[in-house]
Amino acid sequence: MRSIRRLGIFTSGGDAPGMNACVRAVTRTAIAHDLGVWGIRRGYEGLIEGDFVKMDGRSVSNIVQTGGTILKSARSPRFFGEEGRQQAACHVEEAGLDALVAIGGDGTFAGGALFHDEHDVPIIGCPGTIDNDLYGTDETIGYDSALNTAIENIDRIRDTADAHDRLFLVEVMGRDAGFIALNSGIGGGAELVLIPETVTNMNEIKERIHSLMTAQTRSSIVVVAEGDELGGAEKLKRELQSDGSFDEIDLRVCILGHTQRGGAPTARDRVLASRLGAAAVDALIDGHDSVMVGLVNGELKLTGLRGVGRRKKSIDYELLKLTQVLS
Ligand code: ATP
C-alpha cells in the first residue's frame, strides 16, 4: 500500500453549499493524521496551472457556515485534453502530492478517473452538487440547501400568486434530474411538477391547469425542472399560450436560477459534508483509490468513480404520485 504524506484538495464543476464544510473536514482530518494539505484553486484549471496554496487548520476557520467555495470552482475545457492533464500531472509531481480529494459532480469524477488511469495519482471523490443526481449516495452535498432555498422561494411566490389569482411557472435547477423539482414541489405544495424523468403531455397539462384555475382556488404553482424535455418554464409558457386557451389566465414565470446555489448550507448539508470529507481522508489512508465516498441508508459507502457517472440514480416515483394526490 502506498503511503500518503501530502494531499491536494479541490472543488470542481458547479458550486454547492456545503463545499466549504467538506474542504474544512478534509483539511482538518488530514492534519489530525499528520498529512500535509494543499488547496488547489479553481478545480482542474488550478491543477493545470499549479495554482496551489498550503492549508493549515486555520485556513479553514469560520467556513463551515458559508456557501460558495474558498478554493473557487471552475469548468476546465483544457482538462478534457491530454496535454492539459499532462501539465496537471507535472504540477502534482512538483508539489509532491501523493493523492487528490475532488469535491464535485459526475463530470469531475470522470475527469478524475481518467487522470488516475493515465498518471497513477490516487484520487477520492466527495459528491458535491446541488442536483443530487449521483449514484452511490442518497444525498449529495448542497442538495438539501438548494432544496430549502427553492421551497422558501416557492412559499413567497405562493403569497403573491394567491393575492392576484395568478398561475406561476416556477423553474428550479436540475438539468438531467428532477430531485429539486419533485421535492420542492411537494414541500411547497405545488399543483403540478414537471421533471426530465417523465414525458409531459401538453394536452393533459392544459386540462389539469384549467380544472385547477376554475375551481375555488384561482392561483396555482407549477414547478418545472430546467431540464424538463419541454425546455423549461419560458418555453412551457409559450406552449400554454400558443392556442389562446390561456388568454384569461394571468400567467407568470419565475426562474429561481442561481439563488439556489448561494447561501448558507443547511445543518443537514454541513453534517453530510463533514462526514464525507473526513471519510475521504480515511479512505485514502486505508489504501482506497479512484472511489467516491457516499452515504447510503446512513452508512458510508464507496463507489468506483466511473460507476458514479455510468449508473443513474432514480427519482422516487411514489413521490410523483403523491404530488398528484395532494394537489
Ligand atoms: P455539476 O454536477 O455541478 O455540473 P460536474 O463535476 O458534473 O458538476 P462538469 O462541468 O461536468 O461538472 O465537470 C467539471 C470538470 O471536470 C470539467 O470542466 C472538466 O474539466 C472535467 N471533466 C468532466 N468530464 C471529463 C472527461 N470526460 N474527461 C476529462 N475531464 C472531464
Short mmCIF file of C-alpha atoms and ligand atoms in Angstrom, two decimals:
data_model
loop_
_atom_site.label_atom_id
_atom_site.label_comp_id
_atom_site.label_asym_id
_atom_site.label_seq_id
_atom_site.Cartn_x
_atom_site.Cartn_y
_atom_site.Cartn_z
CA MET A 1 0.00 0.00 0.00
CA ARG A 2 1.47 3.36 -0.94
CA SER A 3 1.90 5.83 1.88
CA ILE A 4 0.18 9.20 1.67
CA ARG A 5 2.02 12.19 3.12
CA ARG A 6 0.60 15.11 1.19
CA LEU A 7 -2.75 15.53 -0.41
CA GLY A 8 -4.30 18.13 -2.67
CA ILE A 9 -7.93 19.15 -2.41
CA PHE A 10 -10.10 20.99 -4.93
CA THR A 11 -13.72 21.87 -5.72
CA SER A 12 -14.89 21.48 -9.31
CA GLY A 13 -17.96 21.91 -11.52
CA GLY A 14 -20.94 23.88 -10.21
CA ASP A 15 -20.51 25.19 -6.68
CA ALA A 16 -22.78 23.85 -3.96
CA PRO A 17 -23.47 25.00 -0.38
CA GLY A 18 -21.51 22.73 1.95
CA MET A 19 -18.41 22.51 -0.23
CA ASN A 20 -16.59 24.66 2.33
CA ALA A 21 -17.64 22.38 5.17
CA CYS A 22 -16.19 19.50 3.17
CA VAL A 23 -12.92 21.36 2.47
CA ARG A 24 -12.67 22.03 6.20
CA ALA A 25 -13.32 18.39 7.13
CA VAL A 26 -10.75 17.07 4.64
CA THR A 27 -8.14 19.60 5.77
CA ARG A 28 -8.58 19.08 9.49
CA THR A 29 -8.86 15.28 9.26
CA ALA A 30 -5.70 15.15 7.16
CA ILE A 31 -3.85 17.39 9.63
CA ALA A 32 -5.02 15.19 12.50
CA HIS A 33 -3.28 12.32 10.68
CA ASP A 34 -0.10 14.41 10.19
CA LEU A 35 -0.65 14.79 6.46
CA GLY A 36 0.23 17.96 4.56
CA VAL A 37 -2.66 19.59 2.70
CA TRP A 38 -2.53 21.79 -0.41
CA GLY A 39 -5.60 23.58 -1.68
CA ILE A 40 -5.90 23.65 -5.47
CA ARG A 41 -7.76 26.72 -6.69
CA ARG A 42 -10.41 26.68 -9.46
CA GLY A 43 -10.67 22.90 -9.87
CA TYR A 44 -8.83 21.32 -12.77
CA GLU A 45 -7.84 24.75 -14.07
CA GLY A 46 -5.74 25.27 -10.94
CA LEU A 47 -4.30 21.79 -11.29
CA ILE A 48 -3.18 22.60 -14.83
CA GLU A 49 -1.70 25.95 -13.76
CA GLY A 50 -0.17 24.79 -10.49
CA ASP A 51 -2.30 27.26 -8.54
CA PHE A 52 -1.79 25.61 -5.16
CA VAL A 53 -1.99 27.05 -1.66
CA LYS A 54 -0.69 25.41 1.53
CA MET A 55 -3.51 24.80 4.01
CA ASP A 56 -3.37 24.61 7.75
CA GLY A 57 -6.04 24.22 10.40
CA ARG A 58 -6.66 27.97 10.46
CA SER A 59 -7.08 28.27 6.67
CA VAL A 60 -10.45 26.65 7.14
CA SER A 61 -11.62 28.57 10.22
CA ASN A 62 -15.09 30.08 10.04
CA ILE A 63 -16.12 28.49 6.76
CA VAL A 64 -18.37 25.63 7.87
CA GLN A 65 -21.34 28.01 7.69
CA THR A 66 -20.59 29.69 4.36
CA GLY A 67 -21.83 28.98 0.84
CA GLY A 68 -19.62 29.06 -2.27
CA THR A 69 -16.13 27.60 -2.01
CA ILE A 70 -12.99 29.24 -0.63
CA LEU A 71 -10.98 27.26 -3.20
CA LYS A 72 -13.19 28.59 -6.01
CA SER A 73 -14.58 26.32 -8.68
CA ALA A 74 -14.38 26.16 -12.46
CA ARG A 75 -15.17 24.10 -15.50
CA SER A 76 -11.94 23.35 -17.35
CA PRO A 77 -12.13 22.65 -21.09
CA ARG A 78 -8.33 22.12 -21.08
CA PHE A 79 -8.63 19.12 -18.77
CA PHE A 80 -10.54 17.25 -21.49
CA GLY A 81 -7.29 17.26 -23.49
CA GLU A 82 -4.29 15.01 -22.88
CA GLU A 83 -1.95 17.99 -22.86
CA GLY A 84 -3.88 19.70 -20.06
CA ARG A 85 -3.86 16.54 -17.97
CA GLN A 86 -0.13 16.09 -18.62
CA GLN A 87 0.53 19.63 -17.36
CA ALA A 88 -1.60 18.88 -14.30
CA ALA A 89 0.42 15.70 -13.62
CA CYS A 90 3.68 17.71 -13.74
CA HIS A 91 2.36 20.14 -11.11
CA VAL A 92 1.16 17.30 -8.91
CA GLU A 93 4.63 15.76 -9.03
CA GLU A 94 6.44 19.08 -8.47
CA ALA A 95 4.32 19.79 -5.39
CA GLY A 96 4.92 16.25 -4.11
CA LEU A 97 1.20 15.50 -3.83
CA ASP A 98 0.58 11.80 -3.18
CA ALA A 99 -3.20 11.93 -3.62
CA LEU A 100 -6.13 14.18 -4.51
CA VAL A 101 -9.55 14.74 -3.00
CA ALA A 102 -12.05 16.09 -5.55
CA ILE A 103 -15.34 17.64 -4.46
CA GLY A 104 -17.71 17.84 -7.43
CA GLY A 105 -20.17 16.05 -9.67
CA ASP A 106 -20.01 13.21 -12.19
CA GLY A 107 -18.01 15.27 -14.72
CA THR A 108 -15.38 15.93 -12.08
CA PHE A 109 -15.22 12.23 -11.28
CA ALA A 110 -15.00 11.21 -14.95
CA GLY A 111 -12.02 13.56 -15.31
CA GLY A 112 -10.52 12.27 -12.06
CA ALA A 113 -10.84 8.63 -13.10
CA LEU A 114 -9.11 9.38 -16.40
CA PHE A 115 -6.32 11.29 -14.64
CA HIS A 116 -5.84 8.39 -12.26
CA ASP A 117 -5.61 5.88 -15.11
CA GLU A 118 -3.17 7.97 -17.13
CA HIS A 119 -0.92 9.27 -14.33
CA ASP A 120 -1.47 6.86 -11.46
CA VAL A 121 -2.47 9.59 -8.99
CA PRO A 122 -4.75 8.26 -6.23
CA ILE A 123 -7.99 10.21 -6.14
CA ILE A 124 -11.05 10.13 -3.90
CA GLY A 125 -14.30 11.93 -4.76
CA CYS A 126 -16.76 13.68 -2.45
CA PRO A 127 -20.20 14.19 -4.04
CA GLY A 128 -20.75 17.94 -4.24
CA THR A 129 -23.58 19.09 -6.49
CA ILE A 130 -26.98 20.63 -5.82
CA ASP A 131 -28.63 18.32 -8.38
CA ASN A 132 -28.42 15.16 -6.21
CA ASP A 133 -28.00 13.15 -9.40
CA LEU A 134 -25.08 10.97 -8.30
CA TYR A 135 -25.34 7.22 -7.96
CA GLY A 136 -23.65 5.91 -4.81
CA THR A 137 -25.01 8.36 -2.26
CA ASP A 138 -28.54 9.07 -1.06
CA GLU A 139 -27.79 12.77 -0.98
CA THR A 140 -25.10 14.99 -2.41
CA ILE A 141 -23.51 17.94 -0.61
CA GLY A 142 -25.54 21.06 -1.48
CA TYR A 143 -28.78 19.37 -2.42
CA ASP A 144 -30.60 19.92 0.87
CA SER A 145 -29.61 23.60 0.94
CA ALA A 146 -30.73 24.17 -2.65
CA LEU A 147 -33.98 22.34 -1.97
CA ASN A 148 -34.71 24.50 1.06
CA THR A 149 -33.93 27.67 -0.89
CA ALA A 150 -36.31 26.56 -3.63
CA ILE A 151 -39.09 25.86 -1.09
CA GLU A 152 -38.57 29.21 0.65
CA ASN A 153 -38.93 30.96 -2.68
CA ILE A 154 -41.99 28.95 -3.69
CA ASP A 155 -43.61 29.99 -0.39
CA ARG A 156 -43.03 33.65 -1.29
CA ILE A 157 -44.37 33.17 -4.79
CA ARG A 158 -47.42 31.46 -3.32
CA ASP A 159 -48.32 34.63 -1.39
CA THR A 160 -48.27 36.86 -4.44
CA ALA A 161 -49.86 34.23 -6.71
CA ASP A 162 -52.73 33.96 -4.26
CA ALA A 163 -53.14 37.73 -3.86
CA HIS A 164 -53.54 38.21 -7.63
CA ASP A 165 -55.12 34.91 -8.69
CA ARG A 166 -52.16 34.07 -10.85
CA LEU A 167 -50.67 30.96 -12.31
CA PHE A 168 -46.91 30.80 -11.71
CA LEU A 169 -44.49 28.57 -13.55
CA VAL A 170 -41.50 28.31 -11.19
CA GLU A 171 -38.34 26.98 -12.78
CA VAL A 172 -35.87 25.26 -10.47
CA MET A 173 -32.43 23.78 -11.21
CA GLY A 174 -31.97 20.23 -12.48
CA ARG A 175 -30.59 19.76 -16.00
CA ASP A 176 -30.86 15.99 -16.02
CA ALA A 177 -32.64 15.17 -12.80
CA GLY A 178 -35.85 16.21 -11.09
CA PHE A 179 -34.87 15.80 -7.43
CA ILE A 180 -35.10 19.51 -6.56
CA ALA A 181 -38.29 19.98 -8.61
CA LEU A 182 -40.07 16.97 -7.18
CA ASN A 183 -39.23 17.60 -3.55
CA SER A 184 -39.65 21.38 -3.64
CA GLY A 185 -42.97 20.77 -5.41
CA ILE A 186 -44.16 18.56 -2.57
CA GLY A 187 -42.71 20.79 0.16
CA GLY A 188 -44.06 23.94 -1.48
CA GLY A 189 -47.49 22.45 -2.20
CA ALA A 190 -47.21 22.85 -5.98
CA GLU A 191 -50.22 21.83 -8.06
CA LEU A 192 -48.04 20.27 -10.76
CA VAL A 193 -44.42 19.17 -11.07
CA LEU A 194 -42.65 18.67 -14.40
CA ILE A 195 -39.35 16.78 -14.41
CA PRO A 196 -36.94 15.38 -17.01
CA GLU A 197 -37.63 11.79 -15.94
CA THR A 198 -41.21 11.88 -17.24
CA VAL A 199 -42.71 12.91 -20.57
CA THR A 200 -45.03 15.89 -20.35
CA ASN A 201 -48.29 15.60 -22.26
CA MET A 202 -49.25 19.16 -23.18
CA ASN A 203 -52.96 18.47 -23.56
CA GLU A 204 -53.15 16.81 -20.16
CA ILE A 205 -51.24 19.67 -18.56
CA LYS A 206 -53.56 22.25 -20.10
CA GLU A 207 -56.66 20.41 -18.95
CA ARG A 208 -55.25 19.95 -15.47
CA ILE A 209 -54.36 23.64 -15.11
CA HIS A 210 -57.76 24.72 -16.40
CA SER A 211 -59.51 22.49 -13.89
CA LEU A 212 -57.35 23.91 -11.10
CA MET A 213 -57.82 27.53 -12.14
CA THR A 214 -61.59 27.39 -12.48
CA ALA A 215 -62.14 25.73 -9.11
CA GLN A 216 -62.36 27.52 -5.76
CA THR A 217 -58.66 28.29 -5.75
CA ARG A 218 -57.70 30.56 -8.61
CA SER A 219 -53.95 30.59 -8.10
CA SER A 220 -51.64 27.73 -8.90
CA ILE A 221 -47.98 26.90 -8.91
CA VAL A 222 -46.34 24.61 -11.43
CA VAL A 223 -42.75 23.65 -10.60
CA VAL A 224 -40.68 22.96 -13.71
CA ALA A 225 -37.17 21.49 -13.68
CA GLU A 226 -34.90 23.44 -16.03
CA GLY A 227 -34.07 20.20 -17.83
CA ASP A 228 -37.66 19.14 -18.46
CA GLU A 229 -37.90 17.84 -22.01
CA LEU A 230 -40.26 20.73 -22.82
CA GLY A 231 -37.34 23.10 -22.28
CA GLY A 232 -38.10 24.92 -19.03
CA ALA A 233 -40.65 27.45 -17.80
CA GLU A 234 -40.39 30.08 -20.57
CA LYS A 235 -40.92 27.50 -23.27
CA LEU A 236 -43.79 25.96 -21.33
CA LYS A 237 -45.41 29.39 -21.06
CA ARG A 238 -45.21 29.86 -24.84
CA GLU A 239 -46.68 26.40 -25.41
CA LEU A 240 -49.54 27.00 -22.99
CA GLN A 241 -50.38 30.33 -24.60
CA SER A 242 -50.00 29.15 -28.19
CA ASP A 243 -53.65 28.25 -28.85
CA GLY A 244 -55.39 31.10 -27.00
CA SER A 245 -56.86 28.82 -24.34
CA PHE A 246 -54.83 30.60 -21.64
CA ASP A 247 -55.84 34.16 -22.62
CA GLU A 248 -57.97 34.51 -19.48
CA ILE A 249 -55.27 33.25 -17.15
CA ASP A 250 -52.73 35.63 -15.63
CA LEU A 251 -49.62 33.53 -16.16
CA ARG A 252 -46.18 34.46 -14.82
CA VAL A 253 -42.77 32.82 -14.93
CA CYS A 254 -40.22 32.91 -12.11
CA ILE A 255 -36.81 31.35 -12.69
CA LEU A 256 -35.07 30.74 -9.38
CA GLY A 257 -31.72 30.16 -11.11
CA HIS A 258 -28.52 30.75 -9.21
CA THR A 259 -30.26 31.79 -5.98
CA GLN A 260 -30.42 28.03 -5.39
CA ARG A 261 -26.63 27.75 -5.37
CA GLY A 262 -25.93 30.54 -2.90
CA GLY A 263 -26.50 30.96 0.81
CA ALA A 264 -25.51 29.19 3.99
CA PRO A 265 -25.61 25.39 3.90
CA THR A 266 -28.35 23.74 5.95
CA ALA A 267 -27.48 21.77 9.08
CA ARG A 268 -28.03 18.57 7.11
CA ASP A 269 -25.54 19.61 4.41
CA ARG A 270 -22.95 20.73 6.96
CA VAL A 271 -23.08 17.38 8.73
CA LEU A 272 -23.08 15.39 5.48
CA ALA A 273 -20.13 17.39 4.11
CA SER A 274 -18.19 16.99 7.35
CA ARG A 275 -18.76 13.23 7.46
CA LEU A 276 -17.89 12.69 3.81
CA GLY A 277 -14.79 14.92 3.95
CA ALA A 278 -13.44 13.00 6.93
CA ALA A 279 -14.36 9.68 5.29
CA ALA A 280 -12.47 10.65 2.11
CA VAL A 281 -9.23 11.08 4.06
CA ASP A 282 -9.81 7.84 5.98
CA ALA A 283 -10.43 6.03 2.70
CA LEU A 284 -7.15 7.32 1.25
CA ILE A 285 -5.22 6.28 4.34
CA ASP A 286 -6.84 2.83 4.12
CA GLY A 287 -5.47 2.49 0.59
CA HIS A 288 -8.67 3.10 -1.39
CA ASP A 289 -8.33 4.81 -4.70
CA SER A 290 -10.49 6.08 -7.55
CA VAL A 291 -13.68 5.87 -5.49
CA MET A 292 -16.37 8.29 -4.31
CA VAL A 293 -17.44 8.34 -0.67
CA GLY A 294 -21.19 8.42 -0.17
CA LEU A 295 -23.83 7.87 2.45
CA VAL A 296 -26.43 5.19 1.72
CA ASN A 297 -29.11 4.42 4.34
CA GLY A 298 -26.95 6.20 6.89
CA GLU A 299 -23.87 4.05 6.16
CA LEU A 300 -20.67 5.20 4.49
CA LYS A 301 -20.24 3.57 1.10
CA LEU A 302 -17.50 3.62 -1.54
CA THR A 303 -18.39 3.55 -5.26
CA GLY A 304 -15.89 3.39 -8.13
CA LEU A 305 -15.57 6.86 -9.71
CA ARG A 306 -16.54 5.56 -13.13
CA GLY A 307 -19.60 3.79 -11.73
CA VAL A 308 -20.96 7.08 -10.40
CA GLY A 309 -21.44 8.53 -13.88
CA ARG A 310 -22.44 5.30 -15.62
CA ARG A 311 -25.32 4.44 -13.33
CA LYS A 312 -28.28 6.72 -12.99
CA LYS A 313 -29.91 7.45 -9.65
CA SER A 314 -33.65 7.12 -9.95
CA ILE A 315 -36.18 9.51 -8.51
CA ASP A 316 -38.85 8.06 -6.23
CA TYR A 317 -41.91 7.62 -8.47
CA GLU A 318 -44.12 7.26 -5.39
CA LEU A 319 -43.34 10.91 -4.66
CA LEU A 320 -44.50 11.87 -8.12
CA LYS A 321 -47.82 10.14 -7.48
CA LEU A 322 -48.02 11.99 -4.18
CA THR A 323 -47.85 15.38 -5.95
CA GLN A 324 -50.97 14.39 -7.90
CA VAL A 325 -52.85 13.19 -4.84
CA LEU A 326 -52.00 16.26 -2.79
CA SER A 327 -52.66 18.97 -5.36
P1 ATP B 1 -22.09 19.68 -11.70
O1 ATP B 1 -22.92 18.47 -11.41
O2 ATP B 1 -22.24 20.72 -10.65
O3 ATP B 1 -22.23 20.20 -13.09
P2 ATP B 1 -19.68 18.34 -12.53
O4 ATP B 1 -18.48 17.87 -11.80
O5 ATP B 1 -20.52 17.28 -13.20
O6 ATP B 1 -20.53 19.22 -11.53
P3 ATP B 1 -18.70 19.25 -15.09
O7 ATP B 1 -18.62 20.62 -15.66
O8 ATP B 1 -19.42 18.21 -15.83
O9 ATP B 1 -19.25 19.44 -13.61
O10 ATP B 1 -17.19 18.71 -14.88
C1 ATP B 1 -16.22 19.50 -14.20
C2 ATP B 1 -14.91 19.44 -14.94
O11 ATP B 1 -14.43 18.10 -14.91
C3 ATP B 1 -14.98 19.80 -16.41
O12 ATP B 1 -14.97 21.20 -16.63
C4 ATP B 1 -13.71 19.15 -16.93
O13 ATP B 1 -12.60 19.93 -16.63
C5 ATP B 1 -13.66 17.86 -16.09
N1 ATP B 1 -14.23 16.75 -16.87
C6 ATP B 1 -15.52 16.40 -16.99
N2 ATP B 1 -15.68 15.31 -17.77
C7 ATP B 1 -14.44 14.97 -18.17
C8 ATP B 1 -13.93 13.95 -19.02
N3 ATP B 1 -14.72 13.05 -19.61
N4 ATP B 1 -12.58 13.92 -19.23
C9 ATP B 1 -11.77 14.82 -18.64
N5 ATP B 1 -12.19 15.80 -17.84
C10 ATP B 1 -13.51 15.88 -17.59
#
